[in-house]
XYZ file of C-alpha atoms in Angstrom:
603
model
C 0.000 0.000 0.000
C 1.370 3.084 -1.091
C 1.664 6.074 1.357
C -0.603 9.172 0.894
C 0.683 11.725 -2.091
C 2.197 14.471 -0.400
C 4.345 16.608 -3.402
C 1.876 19.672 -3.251
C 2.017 19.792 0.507
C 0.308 23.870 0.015
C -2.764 21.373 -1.120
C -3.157 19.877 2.149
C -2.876 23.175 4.180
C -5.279 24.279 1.730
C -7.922 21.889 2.889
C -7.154 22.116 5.837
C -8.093 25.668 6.182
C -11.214 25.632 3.819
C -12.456 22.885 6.525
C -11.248 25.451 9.637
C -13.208 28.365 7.495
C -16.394 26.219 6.871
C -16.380 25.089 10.570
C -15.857 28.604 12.160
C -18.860 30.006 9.297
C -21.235 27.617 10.449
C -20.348 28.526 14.511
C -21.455 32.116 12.985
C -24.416 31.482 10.924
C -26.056 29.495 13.642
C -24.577 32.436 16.473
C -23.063 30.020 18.304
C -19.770 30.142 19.698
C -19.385 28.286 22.793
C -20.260 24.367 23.654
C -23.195 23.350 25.327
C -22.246 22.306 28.796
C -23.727 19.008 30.974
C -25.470 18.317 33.646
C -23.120 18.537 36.207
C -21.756 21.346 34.704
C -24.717 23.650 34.404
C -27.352 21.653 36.018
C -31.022 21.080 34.036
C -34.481 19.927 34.698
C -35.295 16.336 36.523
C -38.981 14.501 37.312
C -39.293 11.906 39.468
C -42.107 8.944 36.978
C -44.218 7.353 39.739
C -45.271 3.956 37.693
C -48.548 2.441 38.182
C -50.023 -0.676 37.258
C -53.232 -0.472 34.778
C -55.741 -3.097 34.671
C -55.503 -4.372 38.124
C -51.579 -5.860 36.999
C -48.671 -5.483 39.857
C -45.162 -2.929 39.516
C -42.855 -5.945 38.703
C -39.066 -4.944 38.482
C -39.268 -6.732 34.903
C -41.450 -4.347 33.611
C -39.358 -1.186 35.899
C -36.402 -2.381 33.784
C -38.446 -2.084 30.371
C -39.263 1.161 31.100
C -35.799 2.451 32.121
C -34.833 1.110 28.798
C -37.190 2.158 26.733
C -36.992 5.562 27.865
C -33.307 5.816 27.649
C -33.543 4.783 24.657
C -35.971 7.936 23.413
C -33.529 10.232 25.142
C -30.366 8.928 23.745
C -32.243 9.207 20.191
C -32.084 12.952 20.752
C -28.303 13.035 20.925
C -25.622 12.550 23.284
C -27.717 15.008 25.655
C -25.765 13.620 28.919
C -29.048 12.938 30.476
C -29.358 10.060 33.398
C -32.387 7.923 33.598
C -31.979 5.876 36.897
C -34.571 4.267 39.403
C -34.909 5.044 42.935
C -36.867 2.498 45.532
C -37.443 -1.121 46.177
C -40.184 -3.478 45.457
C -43.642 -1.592 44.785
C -42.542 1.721 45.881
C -39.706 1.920 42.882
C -39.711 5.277 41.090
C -37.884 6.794 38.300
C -35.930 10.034 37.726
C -35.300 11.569 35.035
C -32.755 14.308 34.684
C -32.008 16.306 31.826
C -29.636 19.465 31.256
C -30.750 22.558 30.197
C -33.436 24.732 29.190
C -34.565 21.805 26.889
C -35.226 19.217 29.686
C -39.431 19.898 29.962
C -39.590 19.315 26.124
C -37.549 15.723 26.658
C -39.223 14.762 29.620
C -42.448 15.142 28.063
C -41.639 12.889 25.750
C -39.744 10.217 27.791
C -42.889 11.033 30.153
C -45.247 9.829 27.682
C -46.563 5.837 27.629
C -46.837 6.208 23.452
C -50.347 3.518 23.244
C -51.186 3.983 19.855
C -53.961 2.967 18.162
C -56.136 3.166 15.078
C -59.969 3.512 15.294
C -62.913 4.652 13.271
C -64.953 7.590 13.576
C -68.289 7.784 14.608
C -68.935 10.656 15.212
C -67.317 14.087 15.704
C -68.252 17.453 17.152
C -66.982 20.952 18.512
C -64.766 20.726 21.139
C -67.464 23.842 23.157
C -70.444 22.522 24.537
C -73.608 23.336 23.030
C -76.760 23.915 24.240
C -79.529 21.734 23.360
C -78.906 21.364 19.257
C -81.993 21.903 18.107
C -82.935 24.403 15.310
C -84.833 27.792 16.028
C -87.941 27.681 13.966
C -88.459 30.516 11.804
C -91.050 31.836 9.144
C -89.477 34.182 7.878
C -88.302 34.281 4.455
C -84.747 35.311 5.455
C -84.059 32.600 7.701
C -83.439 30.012 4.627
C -80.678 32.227 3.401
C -79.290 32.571 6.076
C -78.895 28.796 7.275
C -78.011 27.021 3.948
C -74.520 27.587 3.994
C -73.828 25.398 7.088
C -76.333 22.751 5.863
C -74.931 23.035 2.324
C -71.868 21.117 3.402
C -74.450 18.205 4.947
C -75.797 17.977 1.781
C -72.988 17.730 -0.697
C -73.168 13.949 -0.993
C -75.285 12.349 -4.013
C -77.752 10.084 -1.381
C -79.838 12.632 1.193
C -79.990 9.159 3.573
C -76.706 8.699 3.911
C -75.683 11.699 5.266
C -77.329 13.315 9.021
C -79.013 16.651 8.631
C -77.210 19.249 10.716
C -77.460 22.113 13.012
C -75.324 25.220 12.713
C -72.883 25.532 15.746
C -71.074 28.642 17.153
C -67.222 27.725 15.393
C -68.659 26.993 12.037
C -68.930 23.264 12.655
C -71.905 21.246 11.884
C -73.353 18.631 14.820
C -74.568 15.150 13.447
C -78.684 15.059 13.194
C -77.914 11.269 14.944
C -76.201 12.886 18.035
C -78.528 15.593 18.734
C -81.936 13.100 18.329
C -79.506 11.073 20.998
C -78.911 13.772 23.542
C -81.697 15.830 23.122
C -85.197 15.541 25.573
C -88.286 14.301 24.287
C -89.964 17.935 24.218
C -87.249 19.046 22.243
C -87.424 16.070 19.718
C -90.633 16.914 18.274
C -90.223 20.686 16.978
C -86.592 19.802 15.766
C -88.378 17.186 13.503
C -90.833 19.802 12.050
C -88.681 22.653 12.004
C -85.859 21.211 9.988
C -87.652 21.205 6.545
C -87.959 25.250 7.349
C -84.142 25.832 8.330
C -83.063 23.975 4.534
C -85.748 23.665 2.154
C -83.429 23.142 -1.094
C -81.368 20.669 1.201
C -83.287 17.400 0.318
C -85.681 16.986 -2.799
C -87.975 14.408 -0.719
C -90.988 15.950 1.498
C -90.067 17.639 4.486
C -91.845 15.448 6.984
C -90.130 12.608 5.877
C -86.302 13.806 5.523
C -85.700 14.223 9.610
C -85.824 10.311 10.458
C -84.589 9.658 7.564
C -80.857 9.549 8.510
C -81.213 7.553 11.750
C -83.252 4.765 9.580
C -80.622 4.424 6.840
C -77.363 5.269 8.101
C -74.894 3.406 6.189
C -73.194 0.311 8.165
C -70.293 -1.568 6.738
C -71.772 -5.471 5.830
C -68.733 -6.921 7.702
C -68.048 -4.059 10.721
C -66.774 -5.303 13.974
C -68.716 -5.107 16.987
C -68.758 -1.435 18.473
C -68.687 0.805 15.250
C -71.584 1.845 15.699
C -72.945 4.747 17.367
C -75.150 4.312 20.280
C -77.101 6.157 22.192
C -74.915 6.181 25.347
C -71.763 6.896 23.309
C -73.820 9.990 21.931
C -74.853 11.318 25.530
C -71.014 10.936 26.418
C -69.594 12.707 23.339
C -72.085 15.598 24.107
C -71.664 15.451 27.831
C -67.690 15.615 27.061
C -66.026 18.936 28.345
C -62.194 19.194 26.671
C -60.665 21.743 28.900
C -60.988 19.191 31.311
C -60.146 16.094 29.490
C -56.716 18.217 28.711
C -55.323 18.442 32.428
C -56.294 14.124 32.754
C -54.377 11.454 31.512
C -55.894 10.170 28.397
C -53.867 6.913 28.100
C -55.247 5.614 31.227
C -58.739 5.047 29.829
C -57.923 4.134 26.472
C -59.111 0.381 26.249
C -58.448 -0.443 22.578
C -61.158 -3.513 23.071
C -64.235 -0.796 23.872
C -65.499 2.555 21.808
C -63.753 5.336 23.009
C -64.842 9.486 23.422
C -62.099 11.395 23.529
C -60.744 15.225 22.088
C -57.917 16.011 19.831
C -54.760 17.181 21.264
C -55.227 21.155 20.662
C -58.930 20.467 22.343
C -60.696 21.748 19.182
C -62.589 18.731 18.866
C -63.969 15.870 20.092
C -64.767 12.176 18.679
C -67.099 9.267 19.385
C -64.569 6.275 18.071
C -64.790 3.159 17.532
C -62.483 0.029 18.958
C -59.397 -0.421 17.980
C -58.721 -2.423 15.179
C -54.748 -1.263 14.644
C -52.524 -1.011 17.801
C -49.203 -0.061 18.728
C -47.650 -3.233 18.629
C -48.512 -3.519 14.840
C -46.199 -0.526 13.883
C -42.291 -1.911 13.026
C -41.121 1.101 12.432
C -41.666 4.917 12.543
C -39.636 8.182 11.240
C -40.118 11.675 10.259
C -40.306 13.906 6.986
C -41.538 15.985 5.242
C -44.838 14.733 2.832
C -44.532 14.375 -0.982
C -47.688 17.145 -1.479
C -44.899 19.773 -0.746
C -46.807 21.276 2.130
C -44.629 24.143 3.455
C -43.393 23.719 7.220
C -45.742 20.851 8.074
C -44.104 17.577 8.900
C -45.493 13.499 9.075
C -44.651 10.722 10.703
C -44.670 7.696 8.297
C -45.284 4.060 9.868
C -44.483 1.108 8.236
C -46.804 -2.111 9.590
C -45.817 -5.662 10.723
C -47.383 -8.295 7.901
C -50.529 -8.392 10.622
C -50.996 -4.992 11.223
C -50.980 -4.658 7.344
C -53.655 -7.089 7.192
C -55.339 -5.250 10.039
C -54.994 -1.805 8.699
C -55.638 -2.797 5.034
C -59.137 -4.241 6.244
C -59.719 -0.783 8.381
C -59.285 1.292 5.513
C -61.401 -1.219 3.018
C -64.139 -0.852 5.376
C -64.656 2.631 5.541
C -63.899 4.186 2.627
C -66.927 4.397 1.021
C -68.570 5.446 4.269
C -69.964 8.860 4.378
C -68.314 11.513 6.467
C -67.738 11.599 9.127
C -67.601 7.960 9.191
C -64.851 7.709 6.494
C -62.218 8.507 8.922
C -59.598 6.660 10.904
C -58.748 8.709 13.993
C -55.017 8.277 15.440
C -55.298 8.160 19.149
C -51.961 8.548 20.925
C -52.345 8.189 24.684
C -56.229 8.283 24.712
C -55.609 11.432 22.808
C -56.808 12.036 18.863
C -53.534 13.411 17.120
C -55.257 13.524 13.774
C -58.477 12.104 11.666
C -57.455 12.328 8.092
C -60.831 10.608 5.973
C -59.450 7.880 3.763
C -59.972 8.051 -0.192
C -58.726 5.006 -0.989
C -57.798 1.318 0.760
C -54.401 1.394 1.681
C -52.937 -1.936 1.297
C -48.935 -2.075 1.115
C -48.378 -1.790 5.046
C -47.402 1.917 4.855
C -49.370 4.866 6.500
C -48.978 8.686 7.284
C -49.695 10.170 10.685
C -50.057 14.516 9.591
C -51.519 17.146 11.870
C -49.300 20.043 11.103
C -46.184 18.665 12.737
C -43.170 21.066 13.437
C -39.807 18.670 12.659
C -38.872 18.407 16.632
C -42.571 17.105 17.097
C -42.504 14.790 14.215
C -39.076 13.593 15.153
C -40.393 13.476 18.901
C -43.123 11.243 17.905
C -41.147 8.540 15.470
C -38.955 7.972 18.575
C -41.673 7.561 21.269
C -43.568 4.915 18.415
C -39.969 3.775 17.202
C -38.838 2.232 20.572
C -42.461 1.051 21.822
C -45.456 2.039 24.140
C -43.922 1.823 27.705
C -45.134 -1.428 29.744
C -46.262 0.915 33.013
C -48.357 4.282 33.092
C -46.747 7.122 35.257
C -47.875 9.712 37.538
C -45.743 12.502 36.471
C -44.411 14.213 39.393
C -43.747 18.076 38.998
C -40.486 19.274 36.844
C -37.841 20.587 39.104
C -34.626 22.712 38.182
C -31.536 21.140 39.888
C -28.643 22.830 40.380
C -24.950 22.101 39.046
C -23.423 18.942 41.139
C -19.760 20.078 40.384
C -19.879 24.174 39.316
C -18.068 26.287 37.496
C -15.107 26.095 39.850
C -14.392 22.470 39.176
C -14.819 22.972 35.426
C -12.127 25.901 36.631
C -10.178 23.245 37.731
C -10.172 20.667 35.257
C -9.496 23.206 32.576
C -6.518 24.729 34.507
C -5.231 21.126 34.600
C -5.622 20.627 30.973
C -3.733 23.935 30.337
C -0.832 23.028 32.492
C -0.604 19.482 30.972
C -0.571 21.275 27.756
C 2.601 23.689 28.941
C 4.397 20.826 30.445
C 3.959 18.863 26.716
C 4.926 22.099 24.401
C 7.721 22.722 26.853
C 9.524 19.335 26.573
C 8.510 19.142 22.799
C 10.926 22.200 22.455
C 13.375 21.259 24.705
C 13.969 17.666 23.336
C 13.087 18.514 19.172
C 13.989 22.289 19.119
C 12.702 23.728 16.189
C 10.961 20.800 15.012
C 8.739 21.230 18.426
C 8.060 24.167 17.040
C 5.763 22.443 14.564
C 4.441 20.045 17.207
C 3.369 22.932 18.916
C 1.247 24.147 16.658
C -0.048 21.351 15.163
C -1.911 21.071 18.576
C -2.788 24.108 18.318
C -4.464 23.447 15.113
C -5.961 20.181 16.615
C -7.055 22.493 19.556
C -9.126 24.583 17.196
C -10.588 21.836 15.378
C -11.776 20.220 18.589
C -13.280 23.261 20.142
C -15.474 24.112 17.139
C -16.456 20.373 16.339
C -17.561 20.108 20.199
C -19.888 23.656 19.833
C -21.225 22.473 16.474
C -22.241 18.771 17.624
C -23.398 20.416 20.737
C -25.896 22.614 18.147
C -26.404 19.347 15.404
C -27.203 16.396 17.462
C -27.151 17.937 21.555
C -23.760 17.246 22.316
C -23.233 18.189 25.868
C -19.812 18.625 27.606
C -19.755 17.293 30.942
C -16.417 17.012 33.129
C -15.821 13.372 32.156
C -15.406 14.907 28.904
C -13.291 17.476 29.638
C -10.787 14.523 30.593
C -11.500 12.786 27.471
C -10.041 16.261 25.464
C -6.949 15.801 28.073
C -6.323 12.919 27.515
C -6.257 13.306 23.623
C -3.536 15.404 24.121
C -0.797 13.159 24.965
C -2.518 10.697 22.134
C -1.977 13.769 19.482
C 1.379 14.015 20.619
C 2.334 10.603 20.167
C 1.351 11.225 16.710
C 4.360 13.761 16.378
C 6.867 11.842 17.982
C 6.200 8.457 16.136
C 6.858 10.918 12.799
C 9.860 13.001 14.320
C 11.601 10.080 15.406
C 11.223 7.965 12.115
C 12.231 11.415 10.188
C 15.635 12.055 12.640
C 16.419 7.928 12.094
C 16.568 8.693 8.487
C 18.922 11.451 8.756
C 21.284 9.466 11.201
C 21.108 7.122 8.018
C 23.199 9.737 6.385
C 20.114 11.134 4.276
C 19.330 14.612 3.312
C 16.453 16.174 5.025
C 13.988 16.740 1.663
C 14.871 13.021 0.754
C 14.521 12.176 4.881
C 11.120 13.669 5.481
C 9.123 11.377 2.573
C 10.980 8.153 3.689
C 10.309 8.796 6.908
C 6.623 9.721 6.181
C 6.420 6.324 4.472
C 7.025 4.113 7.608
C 5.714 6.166 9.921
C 1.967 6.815 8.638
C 0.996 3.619 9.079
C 2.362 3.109 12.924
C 0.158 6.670 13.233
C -2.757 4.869 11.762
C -2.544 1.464 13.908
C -1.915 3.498 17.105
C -5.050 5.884 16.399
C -7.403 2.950 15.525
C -6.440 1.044 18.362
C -7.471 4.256 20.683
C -10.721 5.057 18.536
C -11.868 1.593 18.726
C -11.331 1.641 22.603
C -13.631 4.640 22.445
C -15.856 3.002 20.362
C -16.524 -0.306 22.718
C -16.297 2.239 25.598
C -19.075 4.412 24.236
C -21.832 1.666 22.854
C -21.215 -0.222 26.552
C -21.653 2.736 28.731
C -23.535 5.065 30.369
C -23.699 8.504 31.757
C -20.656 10.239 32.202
C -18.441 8.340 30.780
C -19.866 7.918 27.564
C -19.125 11.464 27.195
C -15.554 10.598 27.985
C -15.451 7.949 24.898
C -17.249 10.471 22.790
C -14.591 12.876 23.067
C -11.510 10.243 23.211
C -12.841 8.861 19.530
C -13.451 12.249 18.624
C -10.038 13.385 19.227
C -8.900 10.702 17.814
C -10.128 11.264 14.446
C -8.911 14.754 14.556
C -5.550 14.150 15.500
C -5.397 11.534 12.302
C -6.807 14.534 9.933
C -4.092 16.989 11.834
C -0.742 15.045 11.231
C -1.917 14.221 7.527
C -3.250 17.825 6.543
C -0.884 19.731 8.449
C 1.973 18.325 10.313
C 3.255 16.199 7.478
C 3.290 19.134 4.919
C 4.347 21.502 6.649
C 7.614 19.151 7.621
C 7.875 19.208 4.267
C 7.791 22.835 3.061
C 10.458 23.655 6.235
C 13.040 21.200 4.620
C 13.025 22.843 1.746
C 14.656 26.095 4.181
C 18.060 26.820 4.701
C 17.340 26.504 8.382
C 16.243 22.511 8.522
C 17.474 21.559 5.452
C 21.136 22.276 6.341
C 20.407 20.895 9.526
C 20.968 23.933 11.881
C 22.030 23.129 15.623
C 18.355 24.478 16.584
C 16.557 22.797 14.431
C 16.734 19.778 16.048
C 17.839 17.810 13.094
C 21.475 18.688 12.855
C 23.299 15.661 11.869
C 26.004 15.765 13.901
C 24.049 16.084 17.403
C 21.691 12.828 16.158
C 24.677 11.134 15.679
C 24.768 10.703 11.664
C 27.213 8.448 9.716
C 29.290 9.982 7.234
C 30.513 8.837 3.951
C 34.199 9.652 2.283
C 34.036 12.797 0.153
C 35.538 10.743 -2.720
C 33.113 7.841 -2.515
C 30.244 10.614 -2.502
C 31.065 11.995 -5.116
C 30.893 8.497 -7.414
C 34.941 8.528 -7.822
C 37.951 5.807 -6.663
C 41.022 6.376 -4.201
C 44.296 6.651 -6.049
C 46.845 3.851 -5.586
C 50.224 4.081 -5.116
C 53.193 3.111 -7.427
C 56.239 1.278 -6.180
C 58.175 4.497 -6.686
C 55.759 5.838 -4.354
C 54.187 8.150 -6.935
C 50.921 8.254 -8.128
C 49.572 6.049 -10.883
C-alpha cells in the first residue's frame, strides 16, 4: 500500500483551512460560539415517573427495567444530551428520575414522560370541542331565515344520497353537529319541533318531502356489511360525546382510559374537537417502524410521521381502511389516538394496502421527530404519575470545570515545553499542530453540541486531556522515524518522505487502536463516561486529519529552508548532534582512491 501523495504539501494546508473556514462560518451562521455544557456542569431539569399498574396488573421490576430502557432509549435518540435515567426504591414503591440538562429538559421529559399507546380507530362521530346547548334548530317563518342557514347545511348535503348523510345544526365555530347525536342527547320535548322545524331551516337541502327527511338519517345510516362489533354509534356513546367537556379532558391522563377492546370518546390534542370512536382495530404493537419527513404534497413547514406495519398490522390496517372508505363523512375517517388522545383524523380516499401509512396534523420537525422515537422504541409497559419538573442545580460548578481546565492547560505547557526542549525547532511544529488540533476540537464540540445535543460534561473534559498526549504521540512516532533517516546519512527533503512512508501507518494502527477503545467504551456505557469515549474517539479522528493535513506538509515545506534543510544546531535535526554516519568525500562523489606506485608516486 502506497503512502498518501504528499508533493503539493500547500494542497493539504489548503484543505485544511477551507475545513477550519467552513467550521468557524457555520459557529457564525447558527450564532453560536461556545459548547453546550452538561449536567453537572450547568445543572437542568429532573422529574421523578411514579409507575402504576393499569388493569388491576402489579409494579414488577421486569417491567421497571423495560421502562428504564425504553426511555433511555428515546432520550439517547435525541443526541448525546448527557441525560441520566436511573430508578430510585425497592419493590412496589420503585420510582424513576429523570434528569435532563438545560433549558430543553421539559420538552424531553415530556416525551420520555409519555406511555406512546397507539392505536387506530374509526370515527363515529365528531363534534366541537365547546359545549352546546340543546342542538336543536330555532324555527323561523321568515323568508330570510333560509338564506341565512343554507350555507352550514350546504356542506351536509354535498353527498349524491340525502340518507346517507345526518341533517345538521349550525354551531357557534362553524362546525356542523350530526342530526344522529342531537336526536340522541336531546329531551323528548325538544325532539318533536326539531323534527318539524328542519324542513324550514333547509328547504333546497333534500328533494324528498319535508316530513319525511328528519328520520330519515337515523333509519338508513350506512353500516359496513362486515363491521366489527362497536362501530356503531349508540345512544350512550352519543350522551357521552355531548356530555364531554375538553378543557378538562386536557389536564387528565388520556392513556389511562384508552381500552383499545371498547369505543372510546375522547378530544384532539389542541382540544378543538372531540370524537365518538370506535375500537381499535390497529394497535401499537402492529407498527415496526416509525420516522419523520416531510410529505410528498410539498406542504410548506408541516411535517409526518410515516409508519411502516408488521405483515398483521398490514392485514389489520388494510381491512380498516377497506371498510370505511366508502362510508360517508364523518364515518370515512380513521382517527389516530396517541395516549387516549386524537392526534389527527385524516378521511381515507382510498384502501391502503402495502403496510405503509402517514400520521399529519401540522407537525413542526422536533414534534414529528419526537413522535417517530416515542412509536420507534415502543409504548412503555407501566403508566406514570408525572411528578412536577424541578430545576436542579450544578453537582460540580463552574469552579471544578475551573479546575479541570486549569489542569488541561498546564498538561498542555508541560507537553509544548519538553517538545521544544527535546526537538527544538521541530517542536516548534508540534506545537502548533496542537494548536491546530485544539481549534478543530473546540469548534467540532460547539457544532455537535448545536447538530445532534452534544453536551460537555467534566468526564469529557478529561476525554479532550487525555487526547492530548494521544496527538502528541502522533508527532513523535513521525519526528523520530524522520531524525532515524537522517542518522542514516540522508538529506532532510529526501529524509522527510521516507520517513513519512514508515511512519503513517504506525500513526494509523496506534489511532485505531485508541478510537476503537472509544468506540466499545461508548456503545457499553452510560452517563458520564460515555461522554468521555465520545470525546476520546473524537479526538482521535482529529488528531489523524491533523498530522496528515498539516503536520506532514508543513515538515515538508520547512526542509526545503536553509534553516532545517542544512540541519541547523536548533533545528533539532542537525546531523552531527543525532549522531549521523558519514561517507568519504571521494566515494560521494561516485569517484575511486588513487593507488600508489612502487616508486611511491601516483599512478
Amino acid at each position: 500500500m502506497a503512502s498518501p501523495s504528499t508533493s503539493r504539501p500547500g494542497r493539504s494546508l489548503a484543505i485544511l483551512g477551507l475545513i477550519l473556514v467552513a467550521m468557524v462560518t457555520a459557529m457564525a451562521i447558527t450564532g453560536t460560539w461556545t459548547p453546550r455544557l452538561g449536567l453537572d456542569l450547568r445543572g437542568g431539569t429532573s422529574v421523578t415517573l411514579q409507575p402504576k399498574a393499569s388493569g388491576g396488573g402489579k409494579v414488577t421490576d421486569t417491567a421497571i427495567n423495560e421502562a428504564v430502557k425504553i426511555i433511555r432509549n428515546r432520550v439517547n435518540s435525541l443526541g448525546v444530551a448527557e441525560s441520566e435515567v436511573t430508578k430510585q426504591g425497592t419493590g412496589s414503591g420503585q420510582t424513576i428520575t429523570v434528569s435532563v440538562p438545560g433549558a430543553s429538559g421539559r420538552q424531553v421529559l415530556n416525551l420520555v414522560g409519555s406511555t406512546a399507546e397507539l392505536r387506530f380507530r374509526q370515527v363515529l362521530a365528531e363534534a366541537p370541542a365547546v359545549n352546546q346547548t340543546v342542538p336543536t334548530p330555532v324555527p323561523s317563518g321568515s323568508p330570510s331565515a333560509s338564506p341565512g342557514a343554507a350555507p352550514a347545511a350546504t356542506p351536509a348535503a354535498t353527498p349524491a344520497t340525502p340518507a346517507a348523510t345526518p341533517a345538521t345544526t349550525p354551531s357557534t365555530n362553524g362546525r356542523a353537529l350530526p342530526e344522529q347525536l342531537r336526536r340522541a342527547t336531546a329531551t323528548p320535548t325538544a325532539s318533536t319541533p326539531a323534527a318539524t322545524s328542519a324542513p324550514a331551516a333547509a328547504p333546497s337541502a333534500a328533494a324528498p318531502s319535508p316530513a319525511a327527511s328528519a328520520p330519515a338519517p337515523v333509519a338508513s345510516a350506512p353500516v359496513a356489511p362486515v363491521a366489527p362489533v362497536g362501530s356503531t354509534l349508540t345512544p350512550e356513546l352519543a350522551a357521552q360525546l355531548q356530555a364531554l367537556d375538553c378543557t378538562k379532558l386536557r389536564d387528565a391522563a388520556g392513556g389511562s382510559t384508552d381500552d383499545p377492546k371498547k369505543p372510546l370518546v375522547t378530544c384532539d390534542q389542541e382540544g378543538r374537537t372531540k370524537y365518538a370512536l370506535a375500537a381499535a382495530e390497529v394497535v401499537g404493537t402492529d407498527v415496526k417502524s416509525a420516522s419523520a419527513g416531510l410529505p410528498q404534497s410539498g406542504t410548506v413547514g408541516s411535517w409526518e410521521v410515516l409508519l411502516d406495519f408488521t405483515d398483521s398490522g398490514t392485514k389489520k390496517f388494510g381491512a380498516l381502511t377497506q371498510r370505511v372508505v366508502s362510508l360517508p363523512p364523518p364515518t370515512n375517517q380513521v382517527a389516530i389516538v396517541l395516549d387516549g388522545q386524537v392526534v389527527s383524523a385524516p378521511s381515507i380516499n382510498q384502501a391502503i394496502l402495502t403496510g405503509n401509512a402517514q400520521i399529519t396534523g401540522s407537525f413542526t420537525k422536533q414534534q414529528a421527530t419526537d413522535l417517530a422515537n416515542v412509536l420507534k422504541y415502543g409504548a412503555l409497559p407501566l403508566a406514570f404519575e408525572k411528578g412536577e419538573a424541578q430545576s436542579i442545580s450544578p453537582t460540580l460548578g463552574k469552579d471544578q470545570l475551573r479546575a479541570g481546565l486549569l489542569a488541561g492547560a498546564i498538561g498542555l505547557v508541560l507537553v509544548m515545553l519538553y517538545l521544544l526542549v527535546y526537538y527544538r525547532g521541530l517542536g516548534l511544529v508540534a506545537i502548533a499542530s496542537l494548536l491546530v488540533a485544539g481549534s478543530a476540537t473546540y469548534c467540532s464540540v460547539v457544532l455537535l453540541g448545536k447538530t445532534i445535543g452534544f453536551a460537555l460534561t467534566l468526564a469529557g473534559v478529561a476525554g479532550l486531556i487525555v487526547s492530548v498526549g494521544i496527538t502528541a504521540d502522533s508527532f513523535i512516532v513521525y519526528f523520530e522515524r524522520l531524525r532515524d533517516e537522517v542518522r542514516d546519512g540522508k538529506s532532510l527533503r529526501v529524509a522527510v518522505e521516507t520517513g513519512w512512508k514508515r511512519a503513517w501507518r504506525t500513526i494509523l494502527t496506534a489511532d485505531f487502536v485508541s478510537f476503537l477503545a472509544a468506540a466499545v467504551l461508548y456503545v457499553l456505557a452510560v452517563g458520564g463516561v460515555k461522554g468521555f469515549a465520545f470525546t476520546l474517539g473524537l479526538t482521535t479522528i482529529i488528531d489523524v486529519v491533523v498530522v496528515f493535513l498539516f503536520t506532514h506538509p508543513v515538515v515538508s515545506l520547512l526542509a526545503r529552508t536553509s534553516f532545517f534543510g542544512n540541519g541547523h544546531p536548533l533545528s533539532g535535526l542537525d546531523p552531527r548532534r543525532l549522531g549521523a554516519r558519514t561517507r568519504p568525500a571521494a566515494a560521494s562523489r561516485g569517484t575511486r582512491p588513487s593507488r600508489p606506485t612502487a616508486a611511491g608516486q601516483e599512478a
